[in-house]
Amino acid sequence: MELIINIFSLVGSLALFLFGMKTMSEGLEKFAGDRLRSILAAMTKNRVMGVLTGILITALIQSSSATTVMVVSFVNAGLMTLSQSIGVIMGANIGTTITAWIISAVGFKVNIAAFAIPLLAIGMPLIFSKKGYRKNIGEFIFGFSFLFLGLSFLQETATAMNIGDMVAGMLAHVPQDSFFTILLFVFVGAAVTMIVQASAATMAITLMLFGMNIPGFGFEQAAALAMGQNIGTTITAFMASFTANTQARRAALAHMFFNVFGVVAFLIVFYPACNAVSWFVDCVMGGGNDLFKLSAFHTAFNIINTLLLIGFVKQIEILVCKILPMKEPVEDYRLKFISGGLLSTAELSIMEAQKEIVNFAERCQKMFGFVSELMQTKGEVEFNKLFSRIGKYESITDSMEMEIAGYLNKVSEGRLSDASKSQIQKMLRQISELESIGDSVYNLGRTLNRHRMHCQDEFTPEQIQHMQTMLHLVGSALIEMLKRIESPSTKNKITTSTNIEHEINNYRTQLKNQNLYDVNNGLYGYQLGVFYVDFISECERLGDYVMNVVQAGKRLNNDFEDKP
């Protein structure tokens, strides 16, 4: 019974450590907010700056996996090139070593609970604050406390279970001086990190075991475990890229290649490298803490690997492009930037969704262009083919609304700032109205199809001119709408969109009155007038939906006044 309790305590301690890291990471992300997005999104082509950015972001959020998943997401969304992503990933590997240094410095030599518990008292009033930034700081403090409490409980449980003796017993049957043993530890480190999907957690366990002075588990074995963790950590981004586009999969593959190359290179000079690190810690740093040796090895591994490969970013890009060649263009029904299986951190996922909404709007605009072509198409086969294409696009808009909404709902389940929650509400409103635009465009095509099938009279030249003028007005409204979606700034006035909306409404009223006059005077039949007014009225409804999208981007209400 005691063994079962200890096992659950061990797993629970690890869970508390991981939860603390996740909470701390998300608190920092939300506190950084748009600044964090801007740092990654505005990457220059300078590979050195890319490495420094990767170090900075990973040092802030304390998770290289989170950074690499962000990078894969950004490549997937077209916000970062493959070459830029490789530099950031290199930096992320260096940034993640800070966690090991923190644990080495305070993790096992100090009673962590003595200051972690009081920290919770400091974070409590902050986490219940109505101010968003204070709440985010409170979450960071809570996460930091949970992380080190989990680490403390992990050490206590491991001691109670005599983990050191158990590991020593297992290692008694393994030859100590064999290079095969080093390879075995590399494999174990990779496998455990793949399962846990958190290199920081496996590094903490490695440091804990190393600090126990277990016979057969010295510095070299611990260093081999740390190298294996660098391979295992690539699985998170690789799994995230499965449902992404080819460029995102290439970024994940580059991450895996980078870390595997580093492990192979270090294995060639493994023993001299370990001796060099030991000398550096003992003679330069003054020794005193053996855990520093492992942290120094971890850091040296990633820095040297980066220095070796930073000059070959283009070659790495060429290699992964050859391994993963670009496939044929995907079908129209596929999303371009997001997919149901790809979710980076909640705050940064909003950028991907925004990019997809722009794609949604562009698709609606392209669909609307088919209506003008349909009006000018005379042949029955060509007409039916184009009308069928409009129907296909209408189905596409339905699917896009559901997929983007599902993605946003997944994002909303994360820990979001108030501004991001409000933004998701607006985006959900936008995609609903964009889907209505698709329905309205299909209704325009269906009106033309019904006129072709059930009415013997052709539209008069004056009617065609009026219909084309109305289409031109709605097209102008769509152009303005797309500008607003691409640059969703609440500071910009929407006067242009409002004026076009009023012009569409007035023109609709004018044409409906003119239609009654023309029918009464026998200029054309009543049935033709019905189809004509249906087309004009549908254009006006389409204009309303367009204005709703613009308004959703500005605020959540549905009035058409351009209030300051």
XYZ file of C-alpha atoms in Angstrom:
564
model
C 0.000 0.000 0.000
C 2.833 2.359 0.899
C 4.485 1.675 -2.460
C 1.295 2.598 -4.323
C 0.986 5.861 -2.355
C 4.622 6.689 -3.092
C 4.165 6.019 -6.814
C 1.133 8.300 -6.942
C 3.037 10.891 -4.923
C 5.912 10.719 -7.411
C 3.580 11.167 -10.383
C 1.665 13.909 -8.552
C 4.882 15.781 -7.773
C 5.854 15.629 -11.444
C 2.354 16.808 -12.389
C 2.646 19.768 -9.986
C 6.034 20.643 -11.516
C 4.615 20.534 -15.062
C 1.495 22.481 -14.069
C 3.645 25.133 -12.421
C 5.780 25.482 -15.542
C 2.665 25.717 -17.736
C 1.027 28.321 -15.475
C 4.221 30.371 -15.217
C 4.710 30.233 -18.992
C 1.128 31.288 -19.772
C 1.211 34.084 -17.204
C 4.317 35.530 -18.840
C 2.846 35.133 -22.328
C -0.302 37.011 -21.380
C 1.683 39.698 -19.590
C 3.849 40.168 -22.686
C 0.733 39.980 -24.882
C 1.049 41.610 -28.264
C 4.693 42.493 -27.578
C 5.549 38.803 -27.597
C 3.642 38.314 -30.844
C 5.376 41.316 -32.383
C 8.857 40.086 -31.434
C 8.324 36.776 -33.205
C 6.229 38.060 -36.092
C 8.609 40.901 -36.983
C 11.694 38.714 -37.297
C 14.344 40.030 -39.656
C 16.377 37.935 -42.062
C 19.382 38.290 -39.770
C 20.015 34.769 -38.457
C 21.928 36.066 -35.416
C 18.916 38.154 -34.399
C 16.783 35.063 -34.888
C 18.949 33.104 -32.456
C 18.874 35.943 -29.903
C 15.086 36.171 -30.239
C 14.747 32.433 -29.632
C 16.913 32.731 -26.507
C 14.888 35.697 -25.214
C 11.446 34.172 -25.788
C 12.411 30.790 -24.315
C 14.092 32.407 -21.319
C 10.880 34.352 -20.682
C 8.372 31.527 -21.026
C 10.755 28.798 -19.768
C 9.735 26.273 -22.424
C 11.612 25.488 -25.605
C 8.735 23.238 -26.674
C 6.324 26.172 -26.463
C 8.691 28.356 -28.488
C 9.222 25.758 -31.208
C 5.484 25.071 -31.453
C 4.960 28.846 -31.806
C 7.552 28.912 -34.563
C 5.950 25.977 -36.400
C 2.582 27.731 -36.075
C 3.993 30.988 -37.433
C 5.564 29.213 -40.404
C 2.238 27.461 -40.970
C 0.464 30.828 -40.937
C 2.948 32.395 -43.343
C 4.153 34.870 -40.689
C 7.729 33.593 -40.645
C 9.939 32.079 -43.315
C 11.555 28.683 -42.947
C 15.008 30.304 -42.803
C 13.926 32.650 -39.988
C 12.366 29.772 -38.051
C 15.602 27.774 -38.026
C 17.456 30.622 -36.293
C 14.741 31.034 -33.657
C 14.744 27.270 -32.968
C 18.518 27.369 -32.447
C 18.065 30.147 -29.908
C 15.233 28.291 -28.181
C 17.556 25.381 -27.463
C 19.984 27.733 -25.716
C 17.246 29.575 -23.821
C 15.850 26.394 -22.306
C 19.138 25.736 -20.475
C 18.328 28.577 -18.055
C 15.861 26.269 -16.301
C 18.662 23.816 -15.525
C 20.843 26.605 -14.068
C 18.003 27.801 -11.814
C 17.378 24.274 -10.542
C 21.113 23.694 -10.052
C 21.462 26.901 -8.055
C 18.477 26.590 -5.694
C 16.686 23.366 -6.508
C 18.162 20.864 -4.056
C 20.355 22.816 -1.670
C 17.685 25.111 -0.267
C 14.351 24.388 1.412
C 12.248 25.557 -1.518
C 8.947 25.289 0.323
C 10.252 27.847 2.841
C 9.938 30.630 0.258
C 7.545 29.059 -2.290
C 4.611 29.041 0.155
C 5.030 32.735 1.130
C 5.192 33.566 -2.579
C 1.671 32.162 -2.935
C 0.525 34.680 -0.334
C 1.998 37.458 -2.476
C 0.404 36.100 -5.629
C -3.060 35.580 -4.099
C -4.282 39.233 -4.132
C -2.735 39.718 -7.585
C -4.473 36.739 -9.148
C -7.871 38.032 -7.967
C -7.165 41.552 -9.180
C -9.452 43.077 -11.810
C -6.421 44.511 -13.587
C -5.334 42.130 -16.316
C -1.602 42.726 -15.998
C -1.683 42.220 -12.207
C -3.597 38.978 -12.656
C -0.991 37.788 -15.156
C 1.829 38.583 -12.707
C -0.091 36.663 -10.043
C -0.356 33.647 -12.348
C 3.372 33.790 -12.972
C 4.078 33.846 -9.206
C 1.701 30.920 -8.641
C 3.319 28.973 -11.461
C 6.809 29.680 -10.135
C 5.789 28.504 -6.663
C 4.063 25.349 -7.950
C 7.101 24.532 -10.090
C 9.502 24.526 -7.163
C 7.011 22.945 -4.770
C 6.646 20.120 -7.274
C 10.426 19.870 -7.472
C 10.678 19.740 -3.668
C 7.969 17.073 -3.376
C 9.643 15.126 -6.188
C 12.896 15.036 -4.247
C 11.171 14.049 -0.990
C 9.200 11.253 -2.643
C 12.238 9.970 -4.508
C 14.152 9.841 -1.219
C 11.279 8.042 0.535
C 11.131 5.457 -2.253
C 14.916 4.963 -2.236
C 14.991 5.764 -5.927
C 18.749 6.057 -5.694
C 19.113 2.438 -4.555
C 16.665 1.260 -7.221
C 18.581 3.050 -9.980
C 21.891 1.803 -8.610
C 20.529 -1.746 -8.665
C 19.510 -1.413 -12.294
C 22.844 0.100 -13.251
C 24.777 -2.671 -11.491
C 24.172 -4.901 -14.529
C 25.309 -2.247 -17.007
C 29.019 -1.945 -17.890
C 30.193 1.443 -16.631
C 33.042 2.130 -19.020
C 31.284 1.023 -22.190
C 30.415 3.552 -24.887
C 27.320 1.416 -25.495
C 26.113 2.490 -22.042
C 26.396 6.146 -23.082
C 24.295 5.408 -26.182
C 21.760 3.613 -23.987
C 21.402 6.664 -21.736
C 20.955 8.900 -24.801
C 18.142 6.631 -25.966
C 16.496 6.561 -22.512
C 16.671 10.368 -22.234
C 15.037 10.750 -25.664
C 12.317 8.184 -24.892
C 11.369 9.651 -21.497
C 11.240 13.208 -22.891
C 9.051 12.047 -25.778
C 6.606 10.561 -23.271
C 6.603 13.491 -20.833
C 6.884 16.097 -23.666
C 8.724 18.464 -21.358
C 12.506 18.517 -21.453
C 12.576 20.768 -18.367
C 10.875 18.027 -16.321
C 13.254 15.294 -17.472
C 16.196 17.641 -16.906
C 14.965 18.260 -13.353
C 14.768 14.493 -12.768
C 18.258 14.034 -14.221
C 19.659 16.749 -11.936
C 17.912 15.148 -8.958
C 19.365 11.701 -9.735
C 22.806 13.181 -10.370
C 22.679 14.998 -7.048
C 22.002 11.708 -5.201
C 25.522 10.421 -6.000
C 24.147 7.097 -7.204
C 26.857 4.483 -7.919
C 27.101 3.965 -11.666
C 25.322 7.230 -12.449
C 28.014 9.847 -12.720
C 28.518 12.993 -14.722
C 29.017 11.210 -18.045
C 25.820 9.164 -17.726
C 23.839 12.268 -16.713
C 25.298 14.188 -19.668
C 24.212 11.397 -22.011
C 20.663 11.604 -20.598
C 20.687 15.376 -21.175
C 21.736 14.889 -24.804
C 18.914 12.410 -25.313
C 16.467 14.951 -23.955
C 17.485 17.324 -26.747
C 16.285 14.723 -29.249
C 13.126 13.881 -27.317
C 12.022 17.502 -27.050
C 11.722 17.739 -30.847
C 8.731 15.385 -30.797
C 6.370 18.115 -29.523
C 6.873 20.392 -32.508
C 6.995 17.399 -34.861
C 3.597 16.180 -33.633
C 2.193 19.707 -33.896
C 3.273 19.828 -37.540
C 1.482 16.657 -38.636
C -1.678 18.514 -39.680
C 0.145 21.677 -40.776
C 1.332 22.684 -44.222
C 4.590 21.573 -45.820
C 6.584 24.612 -44.672
C 5.612 24.008 -41.037
C 6.602 20.340 -41.282
C 9.927 21.463 -42.726
C 10.492 23.736 -39.703
C 9.795 20.838 -37.329
C 12.113 18.595 -39.347
C 14.861 21.256 -39.215
C 14.475 21.324 -35.419
C 14.884 17.549 -35.272
C 17.859 17.590 -37.666
C 19.565 20.342 -35.649
C 19.338 18.459 -32.363
C 20.188 15.036 -33.797
C 23.249 16.487 -35.549
C 24.398 18.028 -32.278
C 24.071 14.729 -30.414
C 25.990 12.814 -33.099
C 28.734 15.473 -33.188
C 29.090 15.479 -29.388
C 29.136 11.685 -29.208
C 32.229 11.716 -31.407
C 34.097 13.861 -28.847
C 31.983 12.877 -25.845
C 34.654 12.052 -23.278
C 36.928 15.044 -24.103
C 33.850 17.297 -23.996
C 32.899 16.019 -20.534
C 36.468 16.523 -19.314
C 36.532 20.069 -20.726
C 33.259 20.975 -18.981
C 34.477 19.493 -15.679
C 37.704 21.500 -15.933
C 35.756 24.692 -16.693
C 33.410 24.293 -13.706
C 36.206 23.287 -11.301
C 38.910 25.739 -12.377
C 37.045 28.694 -13.881
C 33.781 28.679 -11.912
C 35.445 27.498 -8.721
C 33.489 24.240 -8.440
C 31.408 23.847 -5.295
C 28.315 22.403 -6.903
C 28.490 19.291 -9.065
C 25.063 20.078 -10.527
C 26.668 23.038 -12.276
C 28.683 20.574 -14.353
C 25.542 19.078 -15.844
C 23.985 22.511 -16.463
C 27.233 23.712 -18.029
C 27.350 20.649 -20.293
C 23.731 21.224 -21.314
C 24.479 24.861 -22.152
C 27.761 24.102 -23.920
C 26.060 21.439 -26.033
C 23.444 23.866 -27.353
C 25.773 26.861 -27.776
C 28.447 24.889 -29.637
C 25.820 23.170 -31.774
C 24.392 26.586 -32.691
C 27.830 28.005 -33.508
C 28.549 24.985 -35.721
C 25.335 25.226 -37.706
C 24.402 28.920 -37.734
C 26.462 29.406 -40.884
C 24.603 26.575 -42.636
C 20.988 27.747 -42.240
C 20.499 27.908 -46.021
C 21.946 24.424 -46.442
C 19.633 23.077 -43.717
C 16.717 24.744 -45.490
C 17.709 23.115 -48.805
C 18.059 19.718 -47.110
C 14.627 19.728 -45.455
C 13.063 21.024 -48.677
C 14.521 18.034 -50.546
C 13.302 15.609 -47.887
C 9.826 17.219 -47.833
C 9.138 18.522 -51.355
C 6.203 20.883 -51.831
C 3.060 18.990 -52.749
C 0.542 19.985 -55.341
C -1.738 22.873 -54.307
C -4.377 21.699 -51.879
C -8.047 21.580 -52.749
C -10.217 24.644 -52.213
C -11.953 23.190 -49.173
C -8.740 23.057 -47.126
C -7.805 25.808 -44.716
C -4.478 27.479 -45.485
C -3.135 28.506 -42.108
C -4.770 26.515 -39.335
C -6.067 23.021 -38.811
C -7.991 21.261 -36.093
C -4.933 19.444 -34.822
C -2.527 22.388 -34.652
C -2.680 24.572 -31.589
C 0.210 26.607 -30.287
C -0.080 28.623 -27.096
C -3.486 30.241 -26.725
C -2.420 33.871 -27.070
C -0.383 33.261 -30.210
C -3.018 31.049 -31.862
C -5.210 34.124 -32.320
C -2.787 35.407 -34.939
C -3.191 32.206 -36.963
C -6.969 32.467 -36.784
C -6.839 36.116 -37.895
C -4.786 35.112 -40.909
C -7.357 32.450 -41.782
C -10.210 34.967 -41.506
C -8.410 37.136 -44.055
C -8.257 34.055 -46.283
C -11.987 33.490 -45.654
C -12.785 37.080 -46.693
C -10.641 36.783 -49.831
C -12.489 33.593 -50.764
C -15.843 35.353 -50.352
C -14.596 38.195 -52.540
C -13.488 35.726 -55.229
C -16.856 33.965 -55.007
C -18.661 37.285 -55.464
C -16.689 37.888 -58.669
C -18.324 34.797 -60.195
C -21.740 36.531 -60.133
C -20.683 39.170 -62.642
C -19.257 36.413 -64.872
C -22.514 34.476 -64.536
C -24.515 37.467 -65.767
C -22.416 37.597 -68.934
C -22.400 33.835 -69.627
C -24.693 32.821 -72.480
C -24.009 29.115 -73.124
C -26.013 26.686 -71.006
C -23.083 24.353 -70.302
C -20.809 27.220 -69.276
C -23.584 28.768 -67.178
C -24.299 25.523 -65.305
C -20.589 24.930 -64.733
C -20.074 28.398 -63.242
C -23.243 28.190 -61.158
C -22.058 24.815 -59.831
C -18.770 26.437 -58.889
C -20.616 29.111 -56.896
C -22.514 26.331 -55.111
C -19.230 24.597 -54.296
C -17.820 27.813 -52.851
C -20.947 28.220 -50.723
C -20.287 24.782 -49.219
C -16.665 25.825 -48.668
C -17.742 28.912 -46.703
C -19.952 26.720 -44.499
C -17.025 24.408 -43.772
C -14.631 27.287 -43.150
C -16.988 28.850 -40.624
C -17.276 25.580 -38.690
C -13.535 24.822 -38.760
C -12.421 28.324 -37.762
C -15.092 28.483 -35.051
C -13.946 25.099 -33.722
C -10.349 26.320 -33.677
C -11.292 29.535 -31.863
C -13.300 27.552 -29.312
C -10.219 25.432 -28.611
C -8.149 28.593 -28.259
C -10.716 30.088 -25.875
C -10.284 27.086 -23.570
C -6.750 28.330 -22.864
C -5.759 30.949 -20.341
C -6.421 34.210 -22.183
C -6.154 37.869 -21.363
C -9.362 39.930 -21.371
C -8.317 41.636 -24.615
C -7.818 38.274 -26.317
C -11.194 37.006 -25.101
C -12.865 40.091 -26.576
C -10.952 39.605 -29.819
C -12.144 35.993 -30.115
C -15.760 37.141 -29.704
C -15.306 39.620 -32.530
C -13.660 37.004 -34.724
C -16.513 34.545 -34.136
C -18.971 37.267 -35.159
C -16.903 38.004 -38.272
C -16.833 34.416 -39.506
C -20.594 34.108 -38.946
C -21.196 37.183 -41.106
C -18.678 35.999 -43.724
C -20.599 32.739 -44.001
C -23.772 34.802 -44.521
C -21.979 36.640 -47.333
C -21.320 33.263 -48.955
C -25.011 32.353 -48.629
C -26.027 35.705 -50.101
C -23.686 35.350 -53.085
C -25.130 31.891 -53.734
C -28.637 33.406 -53.615
C -27.586 35.904 -56.301
C -26.443 33.036 -58.494
C -29.617 31.101 -57.766
C -31.739 34.122 -58.739
C -29.958 34.303 -62.094
C -30.399 30.541 -62.526
C -34.145 30.703 -61.739
C -34.551 33.586 -64.183
C -32.829 31.524 -66.867
C -35.027 28.484 -66.229
C -38.455 30.059 -65.571
C -38.555 33.368 -67.401
C -38.681 33.785 -71.170
C -37.791 37.484 -71.131
C -34.205 38.700 -70.943
C -33.183 41.515 -68.630
C -33.368 44.865 -70.388
C -30.130 46.800 -71.064
C -31.170 49.325 -68.394
C -31.759 46.546 -65.836
C -28.400 44.956 -66.613
C -26.693 48.323 -66.202
C -28.392 48.872 -62.833
C -27.518 45.344 -61.682
C -23.878 45.852 -62.665
C -23.796 49.208 -60.861
C -25.151 47.537 -57.733
C -22.572 44.763 -58.035
C -19.861 47.409 -58.350
C -21.031 49.107 -55.129
C -21.099 45.805 -53.234
C -17.668 44.949 -54.654
C -16.347 48.256 -53.313
C -17.816 47.408 -49.906
C -16.051 44.027 -49.978
C -12.728 45.710 -50.793
C -13.093 48.052 -47.804
C -14.130 45.120 -45.614
C -10.992 43.198 -46.579
C -8.839 46.222 -45.713
C -10.420 46.350 -42.261
C -9.858 42.640 -41.647
C -6.241 42.812 -42.778
C -5.603 45.827 -40.505
C -8.044 45.463 -37.592
C -7.325 48.736 -35.796
C -10.141 50.165 -33.691
C -8.648 53.644 -34.102
C -9.493 53.771 -37.793
C -12.796 55.298 -38.788
C -15.204 53.277 -40.910
C -16.640 56.260 -42.743
C -15.903 54.837 -46.198
C -17.715 51.565 -45.451
C -20.640 53.437 -43.903
C -20.981 55.735 -46.925
C -20.974 52.770 -49.318
C -23.616 51.048 -47.181
C -25.872 54.118 -47.319
C -25.315 54.394 -51.069
C -26.325 50.749 -51.546
C -29.477 51.252 -49.464
C -30.490 54.391 -51.325
C -29.813 52.819 -54.716
C -31.869 49.741 -53.765
C -34.819 51.955 -52.792
C -34.497 53.990 -56.005
C -34.433 50.867 -58.212
C -37.405 49.247 -56.447
C -39.489 52.383 -56.984
C -38.337 52.589 -60.598
C -39.274 48.925 -61.095
C -42.888 49.576 -60.001
C -43.100 52.466 -62.441
C -41.631 50.423 -65.324
C -43.922 47.415 -64.723
C -47.011 49.668 -64.530
C -46.008 51.300 -67.794
C -45.533 47.941 -69.532
C -41.795 48.317 -70.176
C -41.354 44.654 -69.102
C -43.403 41.908 -67.477
C -44.171 41.461 -63.818
C -42.276 38.143 -63.546
C -39.078 39.680 -64.940
C -39.504 42.535 -62.467
C -39.690 40.024 -59.587
C -36.364 38.427 -60.528
C -34.835 41.848 -61.038
C -35.938 43.147 -57.607
C -34.884 39.865 -55.956
C -31.391 40.362 -57.337
C -31.217 44.012 -56.248
C -32.593 43.230 -52.764
C -30.130 40.376 -52.300
C -27.285 42.741 -53.163
C -28.508 45.102 -50.458
C -28.638 42.242 -47.925
C -25.128 41.257 -48.932
C -24.034 44.833 -48.255
C -25.552 44.568 -44.773
C -23.542 41.420 -44.052
C -20.385 43.155 -45.260
C -21.078 46.073 -42.930
C -21.677 43.641 -40.068
C -18.178 42.202 -40.603
C -16.711 45.706 -40.488
C -18.667 46.529 -37.338
C -17.641 43.250 -35.680
C -14.020 44.231 -36.138
C -14.662 47.606 -34.520
C -16.925 46.625 -31.626
C -19.520 44.021 -30.730
C -22.646 46.053 -31.432
C -24.466 46.045 -34.774
C -25.255 49.680 -35.471
C -23.992 51.340 -38.613
C -23.053 54.681 -37.130
C -19.394 55.556 -37.049
C -19.144 56.610 -33.433
C -15.819 57.915 -32.110
